[in-house]
Coordinates of C-alpha atoms in Angstrom, one line a residue:
M1 CA 37.5 45.7 23.2
K2 CA 34.7 43.5 21.9
I3 CA 32.3 42.1 24.6
L4 CA 31.0 38.7 23.4
K5 CA 27.8 36.9 24.3
N6 CA 27.9 33.2 25.2
S7 CA 27.2 32.1 21.7
E8 CA 30.0 34.3 20.4
A9 CA 32.3 33.1 23.2
K10 CA 31.7 29.5 22.2
K11 CA 32.6 30.3 18.6
N12 CA 35.9 31.9 19.8
I13 CA 36.6 29.0 22.1
S14 CA 36.1 26.7 19.1
F15 CA 38.4 28.9 17.1
F16 CA 41.0 28.7 19.8
L17 CA 40.9 24.9 20.0
I18 CA 41.2 24.7 16.2
F19 CA 44.5 26.6 16.1
I20 CA 46.1 25.5 19.4
M21 CA 47.7 22.6 17.6
M22 CA 51.1 21.4 18.7
F23 CA 53.8 20.2 16.3
Y24 CA 57.1 18.7 17.7
S25 CA 60.6 18.7 16.4
T26 CA 64.2 18.0 17.4
S27 CA 66.0 20.9 19.0
C28 CA 69.0 22.9 18.1
N29 CA 70.9 25.4 20.2
Y30 CA 68.7 28.4 19.7
Y31 CA 65.4 29.6 21.0
K32 CA 63.3 32.6 20.5
V33 CA 60.4 34.2 22.5
K34 CA 57.8 35.4 20.0
K35 CA 55.4 37.9 21.5
V36 CA 51.7 37.9 20.6
T37 CA 50.2 41.1 22.1
G38 CA 46.7 42.4 22.8
N39 CA 44.1 42.4 20.0
D40 CA 46.0 39.5 18.3
N41 CA 44.6 36.5 16.7
L42 CA 45.4 33.3 18.6
K43 CA 47.0 31.3 15.8
I44 CA 49.5 29.4 18.0
H45 CA 51.9 26.6 16.9
N46 CA 54.4 24.6 18.9
I47 CA 53.5 25.8 22.3
G48 CA 54.7 23.0 24.4
N49 CA 56.9 20.1 25.0
L50 CA 55.0 18.7 27.9
H51 CA 56.4 18.0 31.4
K52 CA 57.5 21.6 32.0
K53 CA 59.3 23.4 34.9
M54 CA 57.0 26.2 35.9
I55 CA 58.6 29.5 37.2
V56 CA 56.4 32.2 38.7
H57 CA 57.4 35.8 38.8
V58 CA 55.8 38.4 41.1
G59 CA 57.6 41.7 41.1
E60 CA 61.2 41.0 42.1
E61 CA 60.4 37.6 43.6
T62 CA 60.7 34.3 41.7
F63 CA 59.2 30.9 42.7
V64 CA 59.0 27.4 41.4
L65 CA 55.5 25.9 41.1
E66 CA 55.2 22.1 41.2
D67 CA 52.3 19.5 41.3
T68 CA 50.1 22.0 39.5
K69 CA 46.4 21.8 39.2
V70 CA 44.1 24.2 37.3
D71 CA 40.4 24.7 37.4
S72 CA 38.1 27.5 36.1
L73 CA 39.3 29.9 38.7
L74 CA 42.7 29.0 40.1
L75 CA 46.2 27.7 39.2
S76 CA 47.5 26.0 42.4
G77 CA 50.5 23.9 43.5
K78 CA 53.4 23.5 45.8
L79 CA 55.5 26.7 45.9
S80 CA 59.1 27.2 46.7
Y81 CA 61.6 30.0 46.3
A82 CA 63.8 30.0 43.2
D83 CA 67.3 31.4 42.7
S84 CA 69.5 32.1 39.8
T85 CA 70.5 28.4 39.6
T86 CA 67.0 27.2 39.4
F87 CA 66.3 28.2 35.8
Y88 CA 68.1 29.3 32.7
Y89 CA 65.8 31.8 30.9
N90 CA 67.3 35.3 30.9
E91 CA 65.6 38.3 29.2
G92 CA 69.0 39.8 28.7
N93 CA 70.2 37.0 26.4
K94 CA 69.7 38.9 23.1
N95 CA 70.8 36.2 20.7
K96 CA 68.7 33.5 22.4
Q97 CA 71.6 30.9 22.3
Y98 CA 72.0 28.3 25.0
K99 CA 74.7 25.9 25.8
L100 CA 74.1 22.1 25.8
K101 CA 74.4 22.0 29.6
E102 CA 71.6 24.6 29.7
K103 CA 69.2 22.5 27.5
N104 CA 66.7 22.4 30.4
I105 CA 65.8 25.9 29.4
L106 CA 63.5 24.2 26.9
Q107 CA 61.5 22.7 29.8
E108 CA 60.7 26.1 31.3
V109 CA 57.5 28.0 31.4
H110 CA 57.4 31.4 33.1
F111 CA 54.2 32.9 34.6
Y112 CA 54.2 36.6 35.3
L113 CA 51.6 37.8 37.8
T114 CA 50.1 41.1 38.8
D115 CA 51.1 42.4 42.2
I116 CA 49.6 39.8 44.4
E117 CA 51.1 38.1 47.5
I118 CA 52.1 34.4 47.4
K119 CA 54.3 32.5 49.8
P120 CA 55.6 28.9 50.1
P121 CA 54.7 26.2 50.7
F122 CA 51.5 26.4 48.7
A123 CA 49.9 28.9 46.3
Q124 CA 46.5 29.4 44.8
I125 CA 46.8 31.9 42.0
P126 CA 43.6 33.4 40.5
L127 CA 43.8 33.0 36.7
Q128 CA 42.8 36.7 36.4
N129 CA 46.1 37.6 38.0
I130 CA 48.2 35.9 35.3
K131 CA 49.3 38.8 33.0
E132 CA 51.8 36.9 30.9
I133 CA 53.0 33.4 30.1
R134 CA 56.4 32.7 28.4
I135 CA 56.9 29.3 26.9
I136 CA 60.4 28.4 25.7
E137 CA 60.5 26.0 22.8
P138 CA 63.3 24.4 20.7
D139 CA 64.1 25.4 17.2
S140 CA 63.4 22.7 14.6
G141 CA 66.1 24.0 12.3
R142 CA 63.6 25.8 10.1
T143 CA 61.5 28.0 12.4
N144 CA 61.7 29.1 16.0
A145 CA 58.7 28.3 18.0
S146 CA 58.4 29.9 21.4
Y147 CA 55.7 32.3 22.6
A148 CA 55.0 34.8 25.2
F149 CA 51.4 35.4 25.9
T150 CA 51.1 39.0 27.1
F151 CA 47.3 39.2 26.8
I152 CA 46.3 36.9 29.7
G153 CA 44.4 37.9 32.8
A154 CA 40.8 39.2 32.5
L155 CA 41.3 40.2 28.9
M156 CA 42.2 36.7 27.7
G157 CA 39.3 34.7 29.1
V158 CA 39.5 31.9 31.6
F159 CA 38.9 29.1 29.1
V160 CA 42.0 30.0 27.0
I161 CA 44.2 30.2 30.1
V162 CA 43.0 26.8 31.3
M163 CA 43.7 25.3 27.9
I164 CA 47.2 26.7 27.7
I165 CA 48.0 25.3 31.1
V166 CA 46.4 21.9 30.1
L167 CA 48.8 21.8 27.1
L168 CA 51.7 22.0 29.6
T169 CA 50.4 19.3 32.0
K170 CA 48.3 17.0 29.8
S171 CA 48.3 13.2 29.9
S172 CA 48.7 11.4 26.6
C173 CA 50.1 8.3 24.8
P174 CA 53.4 7.5 23.1
Y175 CA 54.4 10.1 20.5
V176 CA 55.4 9.1 17.0
Y177 CA 57.7 11.1 14.8
V178 CA 58.7 10.3 11.2
Y179 CA 61.7 11.2 9.1
D180 CA 60.6 13.2 6.1
G181 CA 63.9 13.2 4.3
E182 CA 65.2 16.3 6.2
T183 CA 64.1 16.1 9.9
Y184 CA 61.8 14.3 12.3
I185 CA 58.3 15.7 12.4
F186 CA 55.4 14.8 14.8
E187 CA 52.9 12.5 13.2
G188 CA 50.6 11.5 16.1
E189 CA 49.9 9.5 19.2
T190 CA 49.6 5.7 19.3
F191 CA 47.2 3.4 21.2
G192 CA 45.6 6.3 22.9
G193 CA 43.6 5.7 26.0
A194 CA 45.2 2.3 26.7
I195 CA 46.2 3.3 30.2
A196 CA 46.6 -0.2 31.7
Q197 CA 47.6 -3.6 30.4
N198 CA 44.0 -4.8 30.2
L199 CA 43.3 -2.0 27.7
E200 CA 46.3 -2.9 25.5
R201 CA 45.4 -2.7 21.9
D202 CA 46.6 -2.5 18.3
D203 CA 46.9 0.8 16.5
Y204 CA 47.2 1.5 12.8
M205 CA 48.5 5.0 12.2
P206 CA 48.9 6.5 8.8
L207 CA 52.3 8.0 8.2
P208 CA 51.7 10.4 5.3
D209 CA 54.8 12.4 5.9
I210 CA 57.4 9.6 6.0
R211 CA 59.9 9.5 3.2
G212 CA 62.5 6.9 2.3
N213 CA 66.2 7.7 3.0
H214 CA 68.8 5.6 1.3
G215 CA 66.6 2.6 1.3
H216 CA 65.2 3.0 4.8
Y217 CA 62.2 4.4 6.6
K218 CA 62.9 5.9 10.0
I219 CA 60.5 6.7 12.9
R220 CA 60.9 7.7 16.6
I221 CA 58.7 6.6 19.5
S222 CA 59.1 8.8 22.5
N223 CA 57.9 9.3 26.1
E224 CA 57.5 13.0 26.8
L225 CA 55.1 12.9 29.7
K226 CA 54.7 11.5 33.2
E227 CA 53.9 8.0 32.3
I228 CA 55.5 4.6 31.7
Q229 CA 55.1 3.2 28.1
Y230 CA 55.0 -0.4 27.1
T231 CA 55.3 -1.1 23.4
D232 CA 55.1 -4.7 22.3
L233 CA 55.0 -4.3 18.5
A234 CA 56.2 -1.6 16.0
E235 CA 56.1 -2.8 12.4
L236 CA 55.3 -1.0 9.2
I237 CA 52.5 -2.0 6.8
V238 CA 53.4 -0.8 3.3
V239 CA 50.7 -0.8 0.7
D240 CA 51.2 -0.4 -3.1
H241 CA 48.2 1.1 -4.9
P242 CA 47.2 3.1 -8.0
E243 CA 48.5 6.6 -8.1
N244 CA 45.0 8.1 -8.5
S245 CA 43.8 6.5 -5.2
E246 CA 44.2 6.8 -1.4
V247 CA 44.5 3.9 1.0
L248 CA 43.5 3.7 4.7
L249 CA 43.6 0.8 7.1
D250 CA 40.6 0.1 9.3
K251 CA 40.8 -0.7 13.0
K252 CA 41.6 -4.4 12.2
G253 CA 44.4 -3.5 9.8
N254 CA 42.5 -4.2 6.5
P255 CA 43.4 -1.9 3.6
H256 CA 40.6 0.1 1.9
V257 CA 41.5 1.8 -1.4
L258 CA 39.5 5.0 -2.1
F259 CA 39.1 6.3 -5.6
N260 CA 36.0 8.6 -5.4
K261 CA 35.2 10.1 -2.0
I262 CA 31.7 11.7 -2.0
S263 CA 30.8 14.5 0.4
A264 CA 27.5 14.3 2.3
S265 CA 24.4 15.6 0.7
E266 CA 23.1 16.6 4.2
A267 CA 25.0 17.1 7.5
K268 CA 23.2 18.3 10.6
S269 CA 23.8 18.6 14.3
E270 CA 21.4 17.4 17.0
N271 CA 20.0 21.0 17.1
G272 CA 19.5 21.0 13.3
D273 CA 22.5 23.3 12.4
N274 CA 23.7 22.8 8.9
L275 CA 27.2 21.3 9.0
L276 CA 27.8 20.8 5.2
S277 CA 30.4 23.6 4.9
V278 CA 32.1 22.4 8.1
L279 CA 32.5 18.8 7.1
D280 CA 32.9 18.9 3.3
K281 CA 36.8 19.2 3.4
K282 CA 39.8 19.1 5.6
D283 CA 40.3 22.7 6.6
N284 CA 40.4 22.9 10.4
D285 CA 36.8 24.2 10.4
V286 CA 35.5 21.6 12.9
F287 CA 32.4 20.5 14.8
L288 CA 33.2 20.1 18.5
F289 CA 30.0 18.2 19.7
N290 CA 29.4 20.9 22.2
E291 CA 25.8 22.1 21.7
H292 CA 24.8 22.8 25.2
N293 CA 21.0 22.7 24.6
A294 CA 21.1 19.4 22.7
T295 CA 19.8 16.1 24.2
S296 CA 22.8 14.2 22.8
N297 CA 26.1 15.0 21.1
T298 CA 25.4 13.9 17.6
V299 CA 26.1 14.5 13.9
F300 CA 23.6 13.2 11.3
L301 CA 25.0 12.5 7.8
T302 CA 23.2 11.6 4.6
F303 CA 25.1 10.3 1.5
D304 CA 23.7 9.5 -2.0
K305 CA 24.0 5.8 -2.8
P306 CA 24.5 4.2 -6.2
S307 CA 21.9 1.6 -6.9
D308 CA 24.6 -1.1 -7.4
A309 CA 26.6 -0.3 -4.3
A310 CA 27.3 -3.2 -2.0
K311 CA 29.6 -1.6 0.6
G312 CA 30.5 1.9 1.6
Q313 CA 33.7 3.2 3.2
L314 CA 33.0 6.0 5.6
V315 CA 36.1 8.3 5.8
L316 CA 36.5 10.7 8.8
H317 CA 39.1 13.2 9.7
A318 CA 39.0 13.7 13.4
K319 CA 40.7 13.7 16.8
N320 CA 40.0 14.1 20.5
T321 CA 39.6 17.6 21.9
L322 CA 42.1 19.1 24.4
W323 CA 39.1 19.7 26.6
F324 CA 38.5 16.0 26.9
D325 CA 42.0 15.6 28.2
Y326 CA 41.4 18.3 30.8
I327 CA 38.1 16.8 31.9
F328 CA 39.7 13.3 32.3
G329 CA 42.6 14.8 34.3
E330 CA 40.1 16.5 36.6
F331 CA 38.3 13.2 37.2
L332 CA 41.6 11.5 38.1
S333 CA 42.6 14.2 40.5
K334 CA 39.4 13.6 42.6
F335 CA 40.9 10.3 43.8
G336 CA 43.7 12.1 45.7
S337 CA 46.1 9.8 47.5
A338 CA 43.8 6.9 46.7
Y339 CA 44.6 7.1 43.0
P340 CA 47.2 4.2 42.9
G341 CA 44.8 1.9 44.7
W342 CA 42.0 2.7 42.3
M343 CA 44.2 2.1 39.3
Q344 CA 45.3 -1.2 40.7
K345 CA 41.6 -2.2 41.0
Q346 CA 40.9 -1.1 37.4
S347 CA 43.9 -3.1 36.2
A348 CA 42.5 -6.2 37.8
M349 CA 39.3 -6.0 35.8
S350 CA 38.8 -7.9 32.6
G351 CA 39.5 -6.0 29.4
E352 CA 35.9 -6.5 28.3
E353 CA 34.5 -5.0 31.5
R354 CA 36.7 -1.9 31.1
L355 CA 35.8 -1.4 27.4
K356 CA 32.2 -1.6 28.4
K357 CA 32.6 1.2 30.9
I358 CA 34.5 3.2 28.3
S359 CA 31.7 2.8 25.9
E360 CA 29.0 3.6 28.5
N361 CA 30.8 6.9 29.2
K362 CA 30.9 7.7 25.5
F363 CA 34.6 8.1 25.2
P364 CA 34.7 6.6 21.7
L365 CA 33.3 8.2 18.6
S366 CA 30.4 5.8 17.8
V367 CA 29.3 5.2 14.2
Y368 CA 25.7 4.1 13.4
V369 CA 23.9 3.3 10.1
K370 CA 20.1 3.5 9.7
K371 CA 18.6 0.2 8.4
N372 CA 14.8 -0.5 8.5
K373 CA 14.3 2.9 10.2
K374 CA 16.5 1.9 13.1
W375 CA 20.0 2.9 14.1
Q376 CA 22.5 0.0 14.1
L377 CA 25.9 0.4 15.7
V378 CA 28.7 -0.2 13.1
D379 CA 31.8 0.6 15.1
E380 CA 33.4 2.6 17.8
I381 CA 36.5 4.6 17.1
M382 CA 38.8 4.6 20.1
T383 CA 40.6 7.7 21.4
V384 CA 43.7 9.0 19.5
G385 CA 44.6 12.0 21.6
P386 CA 44.3 15.8 20.9
L387 CA 47.6 16.6 19.2
A388 CA 47.1 15.4 15.6
Y389 CA 44.1 14.6 13.4
R390 CA 43.8 11.0 12.2
N391 CA 42.1 9.7 9.0
F392 CA 39.7 6.9 9.8
V393 CA 38.0 4.4 7.5
I394 CA 34.9 2.5 8.6
P395 CA 33.5 -0.2 6.3
I396 CA 29.7 -0.3 6.1
D397 CA 27.6 -2.9 4.5
V398 CA 25.0 -1.0 2.4
L399 CA 23.7 -3.9 0.2
D400 CA 20.6 -4.3 2.3
I401 CA 19.7 -0.6 2.2
P402 CA 17.0 -0.2 -0.5
E403 CA 16.9 3.5 -0.3
K404 CA 18.9 5.8 -2.6
E405 CA 20.6 7.3 0.4
V406 CA 22.7 6.1 3.3
E407 CA 22.1 7.7 6.7
I408 CA 24.9 7.8 9.2
K409 CA 25.0 9.0 12.8
L410 CA 28.1 10.0 14.8
E411 CA 27.8 10.2 18.6
T412 CA 30.1 10.8 21.5
G413 CA 30.3 12.6 24.9
F414 CA 30.1 16.3 25.2
M415 CA 33.1 17.9 23.6
F416 CA 35.1 14.6 23.6
W417 CA 35.9 14.7 19.9
E418 CA 36.2 17.2 17.1
I419 CA 35.5 16.3 13.5
D420 CA 36.9 18.1 10.5
A421 CA 35.7 16.2 7.5
A422 CA 33.4 13.3 6.5
A423 CA 33.0 11.5 3.2
I424 CA 32.0 8.1 1.8
D425 CA 33.5 6.0 -1.0
Y426 CA 31.8 3.1 -2.7
S427 CA 34.8 1.9 -4.7
S428 CA 36.1 -1.7 -4.6
G429 CA 39.5 -3.3 -5.4
G430 CA 42.7 -1.4 -6.0
V431 CA 45.2 -3.0 -3.6
V432 CA 48.1 -4.4 -5.5
N433 CA 50.5 -5.4 -2.7
V434 CA 50.6 -5.3 1.1
E435 CA 53.9 -5.9 2.8
V436 CA 54.6 -6.1 6.5
V437 CA 58.1 -4.7 7.4
K438 CA 59.7 -5.7 10.6
P439 CA 62.2 -3.3 12.4
Y440 CA 65.7 -3.6 11.0
F441 CA 67.2 -1.8 14.0
A442 CA 65.7 -0.1 17.1
N443 CA 68.1 2.0 19.1
G444 CA 66.7 3.4 22.4
S445 CA 67.9 5.8 25.0
G446 CA 71.0 4.6 26.8
A447 CA 72.1 2.7 23.6
K448 CA 69.4 0.1 24.4
D449 CA 68.7 -2.3 21.5
W450 CA 64.9 -2.8 21.4
T451 CA 64.8 -4.5 17.9
Q452 CA 63.7 -7.9 19.1
S453 CA 61.2 -6.5 21.6
L454 CA 59.3 -4.7 18.7
M455 CA 59.3 -7.6 16.3
Y456 CA 56.3 -9.6 17.5
V457 CA 53.3 -9.6 19.9
D458 CA 54.9 -11.6 22.7
Q459 CA 54.7 -9.3 25.8
D460 CA 58.5 -8.7 25.5
Y461 CA 57.9 -4.9 25.8
M462 CA 60.0 -2.0 24.9
I463 CA 59.7 -0.1 28.2
Q464 CA 60.1 3.7 28.3
P465 CA 59.8 4.6 31.9
E466 CA 60.8 8.2 31.9
P467 CA 60.1 11.4 30.0
G468 CA 62.8 11.9 27.5
N469 CA 63.1 8.3 26.5
I470 CA 63.4 8.0 22.7
T471 CA 63.7 5.0 20.5
E472 CA 64.7 5.5 16.8
I473 CA 63.5 2.6 14.6
T474 CA 64.9 1.9 11.1
Y475 CA 63.1 -0.3 8.5
K476 CA 64.4 -1.5 5.1
T477 CA 62.2 -0.3 2.2
K478 CA 61.4 -1.4 -1.3
P479 CA 60.2 1.1 -3.9
A480 CA 56.6 0.8 -5.2
T481 CA 56.2 -1.2 -8.4
R482 CA 55.8 0.6 -11.7
E483 CA 52.9 3.0 -12.1
L484 CA 51.9 2.5 -8.4
T485 CA 52.4 4.6 -5.3
Q486 CA 53.1 3.6 -1.7
S487 CA 51.3 4.4 1.6
V488 CA 52.9 3.6 4.9
F489 CA 51.3 2.8 8.2
L490 CA 52.7 2.1 11.7
H491 CA 51.1 -1.0 13.3
S492 CA 51.9 -0.8 16.9
R493 CA 50.5 -2.5 20.0
G494 CA 50.9 -1.6 23.7
Y495 CA 49.7 0.3 26.6
Y496 CA 50.9 2.9 29.1
T497 CA 50.4 3.8 32.8
L498 CA 50.0 7.3 34.1
V499 CA 52.3 8.5 36.9
R500 CA 50.4 10.7 39.3
D501 CA 51.2 11.9 42.8
F502 CA 47.8 13.3 43.9
N503 CA 47.5 14.3 47.6
G504 CA 44.5 14.5 50.0
L505 CA 41.5 12.4 50.6
P506 CA 39.3 11.2 47.7
D507 CA 36.2 13.2 46.9
L508 CA 33.8 10.3 47.4
T509 CA 30.7 12.3 46.8
A510 CA 31.9 13.5 43.4
L511 CA 33.4 10.1 42.5
N512 CA 30.2 8.2 43.2
K513 CA 28.4 10.2 40.6
F514 CA 30.8 8.8 37.9
K515 CA 29.4 5.3 38.6
T516 CA 26.3 6.3 36.6
P517 CA 26.7 5.5 32.9
G518 CA 27.1 8.6 30.9
Y519 CA 27.8 10.9 33.8
F520 CA 31.2 11.8 32.3
S521 CA 29.4 13.6 29.4
F522 CA 27.2 15.5 31.9
Y523 CA 30.3 16.4 33.9
S524 CA 32.0 17.7 30.8
R525 CA 29.0 19.8 29.8
S526 CA 28.4 21.3 33.3
N527 CA 32.1 22.3 33.6
Y528 CA 32.1 23.8 30.2
Q529 CA 29.0 25.9 31.1
K530 CA 30.7 26.9 34.3
I531 CA 33.6 28.3 32.4
L532 CA 31.4 30.1 30.0
E533 CA 29.6 31.8 32.9
N534 CA 33.0 33.1 34.0
E535 CA 33.7 34.6 30.6
H536 CA 32.7 38.2 31.1
N537 CA 35.1 39.4 28.4
M538 CA 36.3 37.3 25.4
I539 CA 38.7 38.9 23.0
C540 CA 39.3 38.1 19.4
F541 CA 43.1 38.2 18.7
K542 CA 45.0 39.0 15.5
Y543 CA 48.3 37.3 14.9
Q544 CA 51.4 39.5 14.5
N545 CA 54.9 38.6 13.5

C-alpha cells in the first residue's frame, strides 16, 4: 500500500478523472461483470447508463435505495426491502445471458457493504463501508463493458467513490450518437447547460465518427436521464474542404479551415507550472484548473505570430469535469422542496440576465487576448458536459498586435473544465462548399414522426419527456467533390429541464452565499479541499483483464 500526500492524491484524482470516460452503445442480450481488484489501475470505460436502480447488499439482506444523495462522507436515500422479483442480477448466471423481458438488468447497480446495520425507511451509508460496487452494462456487440469495483471502502479513497456514484446519478443534456457504418457510438452532449427555455441555444457539434450508409447519414438523440428535452432543430452542416486540412465551426456556425496548427511556445498555470507537455497534443493528459493555492483558475498561452498574420484561430480540445456536475447537483439539492419554485422564478428571468449570472459564476471557459498590455475578452465557451471532449475554434483578430507573439488567457471556475490540447492556426481560405442538410426522416419512440419538428427553428419542439426516449434521424448525403474531403456537424437548438424531487426545507444560509458573484468557484474549491482532507489513503491501481 502506498500512502500519498495531498499533492500526490491530487495527481491520482486527476488521473482518475482522465480515465473515467463513458462511451455508450446499443445493447445486445449479453452482459459481463469484469472485476478490477486491489492494486489495479483505474482505467475504466463504459461504467454507466445513467438513471440506475440501486440495490444494496448487507450480509443476507437486500435493499433498494432511491432518491440517492452523496457527499464526502455518506451515501444516503430512501431504503426499502428487496425481494427476488425486485432485480435480475444473479451471480449464478454463468453465461451472463438475459431475456428481453429482463432487460432492466442493465439499469442495476449493486452496492455490497461491510457488516453494518441499515433499516428502512431511510439509510445513511458511510462511504468507507462500501466494499464493492457492481455496475451492469450492455454489450455493444464488440466488447462487454460491465465492472465490479472490489477495491472500494477506505482503500479506494472517498473522492473516487463519490465520482463513481455521480456517474450513476448525474444531470446532463441530450445525448447524441452517430452511425459509424457498423453501429451507433456516443459522440457527445448537445446544448449543455440550457436548463430552461430562456437559456435555449444553438449548438454546433463535430461528428468525426459519422459515416455514410447507402447514401444516408444517421444519428440518434436520446434522453437517458431525469429530464425533459425540447429539441427545436437538428440539421447537418456538411463542409467540403481540402484533404490536407481540418475544419471546425465556431459558436456562430461559421466554418474555419485549419492547415497548419501551431502549438504554444509557452504554456503556464496561474502558479507558474509549465503546461507545454500537457497541452501540446490530444492525449488525455489534461489540466483541471484545480490549483488550490492559486488566486484564479487560469492558463496562460503564448504563440509565435507571423508578421503578416491578420487573424488567428485558437483551437482547444476540452470538456467539463465530472466534478463540476457533482458540485452543481449539490447546489440544487440545497433548495429541498423549494426547488420547483426556484426554477420557475429562474425561468421567468430574461435570457440576458441568466447568462450574466452564468458568466459571473465562471461556468464558461473564458478566452482573453492581450492587446496594449491589457486582457480583452474574446469569447466565452459554454458548457458541453463531462462525457466527451469537444474541439472548439475561437477566431481572434491579431492584426493590431504589433508583437511577434500572441498571448492568450483561459479562465474558468475551480475545476469546472479540463483542457487536453491547445493550438493556433493563422491559415485563411480553404472552404469549397457548405451544405445544410435537413432531416429526411426522424422516427422517435412510440413510432412518433418528429421530422417536421426538427426542420426549422419555430418552437415546434421534439419533446422527449422520459428516460429511454430515442429518436433516430436520417439525412440524405452527397459525396464530397473530387480531391476534397467532407466534415459533418450537427446543428441543433433546444433546451431541457431537470426533473428533481428534493425533500426538506431549503438551506437558506448556504443558498444566500451563492448570491455573491464567483461564490460557486469558492464552493467548488472548498469542497474539493474537504475531500482531500478525508483522503488518508489513496491507492494507485493497475488494470487487469
